[in-house]
Coordinates of C-alpha atoms in Angstrom, one line a residue:
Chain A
X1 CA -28.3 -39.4 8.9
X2 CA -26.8 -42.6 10.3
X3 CA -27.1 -43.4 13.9
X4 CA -24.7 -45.3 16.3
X5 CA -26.6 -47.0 19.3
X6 CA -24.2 -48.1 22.0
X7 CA -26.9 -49.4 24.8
X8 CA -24.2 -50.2 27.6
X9 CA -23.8 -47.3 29.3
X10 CA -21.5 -48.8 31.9
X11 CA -19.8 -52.4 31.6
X12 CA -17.6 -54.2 34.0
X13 CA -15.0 -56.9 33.4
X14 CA -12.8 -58.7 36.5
X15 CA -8.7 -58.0 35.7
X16 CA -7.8 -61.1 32.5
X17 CA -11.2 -62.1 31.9
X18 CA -13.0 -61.1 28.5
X19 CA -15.6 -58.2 28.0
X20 CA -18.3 -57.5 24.9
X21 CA -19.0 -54.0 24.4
X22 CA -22.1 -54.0 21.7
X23 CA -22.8 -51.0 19.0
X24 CA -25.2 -51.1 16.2
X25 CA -26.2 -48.7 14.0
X26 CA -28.7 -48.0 11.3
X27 CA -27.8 -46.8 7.4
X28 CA -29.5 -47.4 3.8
X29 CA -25.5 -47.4 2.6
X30 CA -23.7 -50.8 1.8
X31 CA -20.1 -49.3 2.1
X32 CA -18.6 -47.7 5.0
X33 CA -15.9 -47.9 8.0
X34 CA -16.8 -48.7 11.5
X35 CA -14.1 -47.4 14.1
X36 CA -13.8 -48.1 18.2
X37 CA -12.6 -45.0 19.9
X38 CA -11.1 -45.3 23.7
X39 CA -11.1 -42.4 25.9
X40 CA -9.1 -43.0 29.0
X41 CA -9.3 -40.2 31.6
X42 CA -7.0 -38.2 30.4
X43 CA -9.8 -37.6 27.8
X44 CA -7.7 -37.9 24.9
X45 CA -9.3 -40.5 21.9
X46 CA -6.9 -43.4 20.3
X47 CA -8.1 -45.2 17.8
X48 CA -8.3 -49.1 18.7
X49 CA -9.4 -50.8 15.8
X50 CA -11.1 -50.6 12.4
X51 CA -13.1 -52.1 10.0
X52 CA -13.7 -52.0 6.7
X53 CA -17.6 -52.9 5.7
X54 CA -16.9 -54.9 2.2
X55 CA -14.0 -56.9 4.3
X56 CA -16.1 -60.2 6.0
X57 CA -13.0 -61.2 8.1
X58 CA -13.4 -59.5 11.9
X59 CA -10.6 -57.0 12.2
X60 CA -8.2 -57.7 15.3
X61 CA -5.4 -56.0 16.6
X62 CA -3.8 -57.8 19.4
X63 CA -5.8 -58.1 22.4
X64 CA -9.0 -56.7 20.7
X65 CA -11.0 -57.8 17.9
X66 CA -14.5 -57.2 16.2
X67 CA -17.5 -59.2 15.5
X68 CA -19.0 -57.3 12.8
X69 CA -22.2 -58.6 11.3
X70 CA -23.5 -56.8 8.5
X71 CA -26.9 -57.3 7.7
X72 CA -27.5 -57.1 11.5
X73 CA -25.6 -53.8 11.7
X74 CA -23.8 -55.1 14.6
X75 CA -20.2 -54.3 15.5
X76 CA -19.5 -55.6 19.1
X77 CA -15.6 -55.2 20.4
X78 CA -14.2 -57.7 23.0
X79 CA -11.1 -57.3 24.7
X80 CA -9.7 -60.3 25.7
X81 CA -7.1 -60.7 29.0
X82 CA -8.3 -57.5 30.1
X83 CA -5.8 -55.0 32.1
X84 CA -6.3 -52.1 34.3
X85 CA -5.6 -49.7 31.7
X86 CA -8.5 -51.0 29.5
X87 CA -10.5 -48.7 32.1
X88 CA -11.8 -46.0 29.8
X89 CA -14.9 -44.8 28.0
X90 CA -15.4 -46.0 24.7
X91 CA -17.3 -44.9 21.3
X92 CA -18.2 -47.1 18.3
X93 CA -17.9 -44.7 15.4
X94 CA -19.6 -45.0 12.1
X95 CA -17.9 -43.2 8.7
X96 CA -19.7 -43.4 5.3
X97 CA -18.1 -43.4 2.1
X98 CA -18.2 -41.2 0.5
X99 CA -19.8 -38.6 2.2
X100 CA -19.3 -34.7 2.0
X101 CA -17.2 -33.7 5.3
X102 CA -16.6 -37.6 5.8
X103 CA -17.5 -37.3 9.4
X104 CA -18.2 -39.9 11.6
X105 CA -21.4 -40.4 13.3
X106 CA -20.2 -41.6 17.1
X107 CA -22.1 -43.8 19.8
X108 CA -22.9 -42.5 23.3
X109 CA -20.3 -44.2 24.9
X110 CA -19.7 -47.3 27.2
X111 CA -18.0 -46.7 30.3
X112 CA -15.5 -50.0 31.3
X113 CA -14.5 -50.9 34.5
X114 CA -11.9 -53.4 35.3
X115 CA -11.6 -54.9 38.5
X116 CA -8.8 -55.9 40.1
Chain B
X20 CA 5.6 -34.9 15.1
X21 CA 2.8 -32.9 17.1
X22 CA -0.4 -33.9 15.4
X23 CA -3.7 -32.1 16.7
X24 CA -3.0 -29.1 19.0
X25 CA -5.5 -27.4 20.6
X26 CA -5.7 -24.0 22.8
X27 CA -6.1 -23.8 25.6
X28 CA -6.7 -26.6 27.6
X29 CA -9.3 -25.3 30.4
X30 CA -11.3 -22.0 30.3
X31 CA -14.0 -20.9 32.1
X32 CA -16.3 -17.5 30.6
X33 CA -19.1 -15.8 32.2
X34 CA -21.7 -15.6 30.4
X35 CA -21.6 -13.3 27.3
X36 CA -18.2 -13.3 26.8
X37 CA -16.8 -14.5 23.7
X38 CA -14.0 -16.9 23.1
X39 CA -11.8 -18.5 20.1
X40 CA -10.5 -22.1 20.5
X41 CA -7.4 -22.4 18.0
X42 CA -7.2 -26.0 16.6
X43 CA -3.9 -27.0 14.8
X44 CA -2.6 -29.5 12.7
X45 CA 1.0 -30.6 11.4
X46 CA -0.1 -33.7 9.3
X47 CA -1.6 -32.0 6.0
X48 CA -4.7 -32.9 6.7
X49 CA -7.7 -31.6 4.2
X50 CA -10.4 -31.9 6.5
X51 CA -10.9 -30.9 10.2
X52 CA -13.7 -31.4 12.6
X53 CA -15.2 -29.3 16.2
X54 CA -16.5 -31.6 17.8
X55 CA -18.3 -30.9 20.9
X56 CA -18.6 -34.0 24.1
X57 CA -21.5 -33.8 26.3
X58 CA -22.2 -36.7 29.4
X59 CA -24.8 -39.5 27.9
X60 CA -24.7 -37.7 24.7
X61 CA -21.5 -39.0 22.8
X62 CA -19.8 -36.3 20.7
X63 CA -21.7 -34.1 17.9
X64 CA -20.7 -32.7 15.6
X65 CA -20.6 -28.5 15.4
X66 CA -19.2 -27.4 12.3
X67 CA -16.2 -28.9 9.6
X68 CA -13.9 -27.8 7.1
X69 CA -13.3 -29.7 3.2
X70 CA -10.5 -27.7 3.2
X71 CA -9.0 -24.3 3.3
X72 CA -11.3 -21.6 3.0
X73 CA -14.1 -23.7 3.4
X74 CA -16.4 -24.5 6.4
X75 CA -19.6 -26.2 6.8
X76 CA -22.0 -26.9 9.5
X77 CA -22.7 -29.8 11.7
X78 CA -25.4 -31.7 13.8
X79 CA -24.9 -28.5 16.3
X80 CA -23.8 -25.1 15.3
X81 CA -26.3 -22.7 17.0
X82 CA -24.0 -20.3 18.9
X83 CA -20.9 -21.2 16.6
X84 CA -18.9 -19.7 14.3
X85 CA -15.9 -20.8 12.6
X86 CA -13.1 -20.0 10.0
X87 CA -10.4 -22.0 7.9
X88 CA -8.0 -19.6 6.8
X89 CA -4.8 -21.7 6.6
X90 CA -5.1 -24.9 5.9
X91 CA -3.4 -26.4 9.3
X92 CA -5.8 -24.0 11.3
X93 CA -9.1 -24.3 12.3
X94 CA -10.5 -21.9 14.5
X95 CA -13.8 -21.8 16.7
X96 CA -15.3 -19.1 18.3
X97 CA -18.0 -18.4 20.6
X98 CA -19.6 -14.8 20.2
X99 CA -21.7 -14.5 23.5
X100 CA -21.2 -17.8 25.6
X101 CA -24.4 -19.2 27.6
X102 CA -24.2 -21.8 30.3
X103 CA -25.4 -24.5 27.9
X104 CA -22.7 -24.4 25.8
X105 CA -20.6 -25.8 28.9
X106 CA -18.6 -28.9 27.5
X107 CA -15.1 -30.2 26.4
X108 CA -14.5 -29.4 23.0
X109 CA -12.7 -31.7 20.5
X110 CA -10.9 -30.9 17.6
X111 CA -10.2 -33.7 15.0
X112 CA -8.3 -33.6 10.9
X113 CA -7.9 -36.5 8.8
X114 CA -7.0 -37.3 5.2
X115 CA -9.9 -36.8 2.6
X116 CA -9.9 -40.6 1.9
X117 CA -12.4 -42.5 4.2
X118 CA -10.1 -45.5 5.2
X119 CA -8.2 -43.4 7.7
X120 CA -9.8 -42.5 11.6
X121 CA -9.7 -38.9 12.9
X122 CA -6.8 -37.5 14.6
X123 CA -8.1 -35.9 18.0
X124 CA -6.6 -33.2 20.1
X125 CA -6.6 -33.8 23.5
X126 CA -9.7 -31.6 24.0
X127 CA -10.5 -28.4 25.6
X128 CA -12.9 -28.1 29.0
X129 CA -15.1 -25.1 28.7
X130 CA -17.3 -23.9 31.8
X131 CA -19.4 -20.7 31.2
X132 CA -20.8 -19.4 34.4

């Protein structure tokens, strides 16, 4: 089974500055979808961005983007000109292809702070 | 357009009772998740459904059981809850095609005393 390794439990970030939230994760297949999940505290999970494995360009979506490096298995987030409601728990998800079920194989979760 | 819905929201069983969370879905999804979310532990996975009729198990499903009668529907039920299966429980549905992410509920937080 695959395995998602988030090691930053908790992460802080000042109020417009820039955070890295780091995820690898460990499979034998060479096509697959890597997802970042944010849980805010009303516990409920939005998507934030995506990213297809057999795509080299770093998927971004407005104030976040990726830095996905394959063969190191790496799939770091940073969200730049951070706000208050970037505070939330979030989960670097991992999604094969195909796969029976197609489930996803989540991370344990870093917990961000931003500072006023 | 509703999405995931699940029921209820907050519940709290002694132990040995049993319990079905209803999970429901408005998108015409094939495939739908339990998911369960546990401090330090991420979420894992308890048992999911190809489709209607069909169910399979998970990285967790000790002390689950589940059904897929209607294809929007996915229930799951606890026969006789213990303390450890204390969490908040997430539902999730998504297309059959990988591209797409899940669709969550908005979770349910189960306390069994």
């Amino acid at each position: 089974a695959q395995t998602v390794t988030q090691s930053q439990p908790e992460m802080s970030v000042q109020e417009a500055e820039t955070v890295t939230l780091s995820c690898t994760y460990d499979t034998s297949e060479s096509d697959y979808y890597l997802f970042w999940y944010k849980q805010p505290p009303s516990r409920q999970m939005i998507l934030v961005i995506r990213q297809e494995a057999y795509k080299q360009q770093n998927a971004t979506e407005n104030r976040f983007s990726v830095n996905f490096q394959k063969a190191a298995k790496s799939f770091s987030l940073k969200i730049s000109d951070s706000q208050l409601g970037d505070a939330a728990m979030y989960f670097c998800a991992y999604r094969s292809m195909p796969n029976t079920g197609n489930q996803f194989y989540f991370g344990t979760g870093t917990s961000l702070t931003v500072i006023p | 357009n509703a999405g995931v819905t699940q029921t209820p929201k907050f519940r709290v069983l002694k132990t040995g009772q049993s319990m079905t969370l209803l999970c429901a879905q408005d998108m015409n999804h094939e495939y739908m998740y339990w998911y369960r979310q546990d401090p330090g532990m991420g979420l894992r996975l308890i048992h999911y459904s190809v489709g209607e009729g069909t169910t399979a198990k998970g990285e967790v499903p000790d002390g689950y059981n589940v059904s897929r009668l209607k294809k929007q529907n996915f229930l799951l039920g606890l026969e006789s809850a213990a303390p450890s299966q204390t969490s908040v429980y997430f539902c999730a549905s998504s297309y059959w095609t990988t591209a797409y992410g899940y669709t969550f509920g908005s979770g349910t937080r189960l306390t069994v005393v």
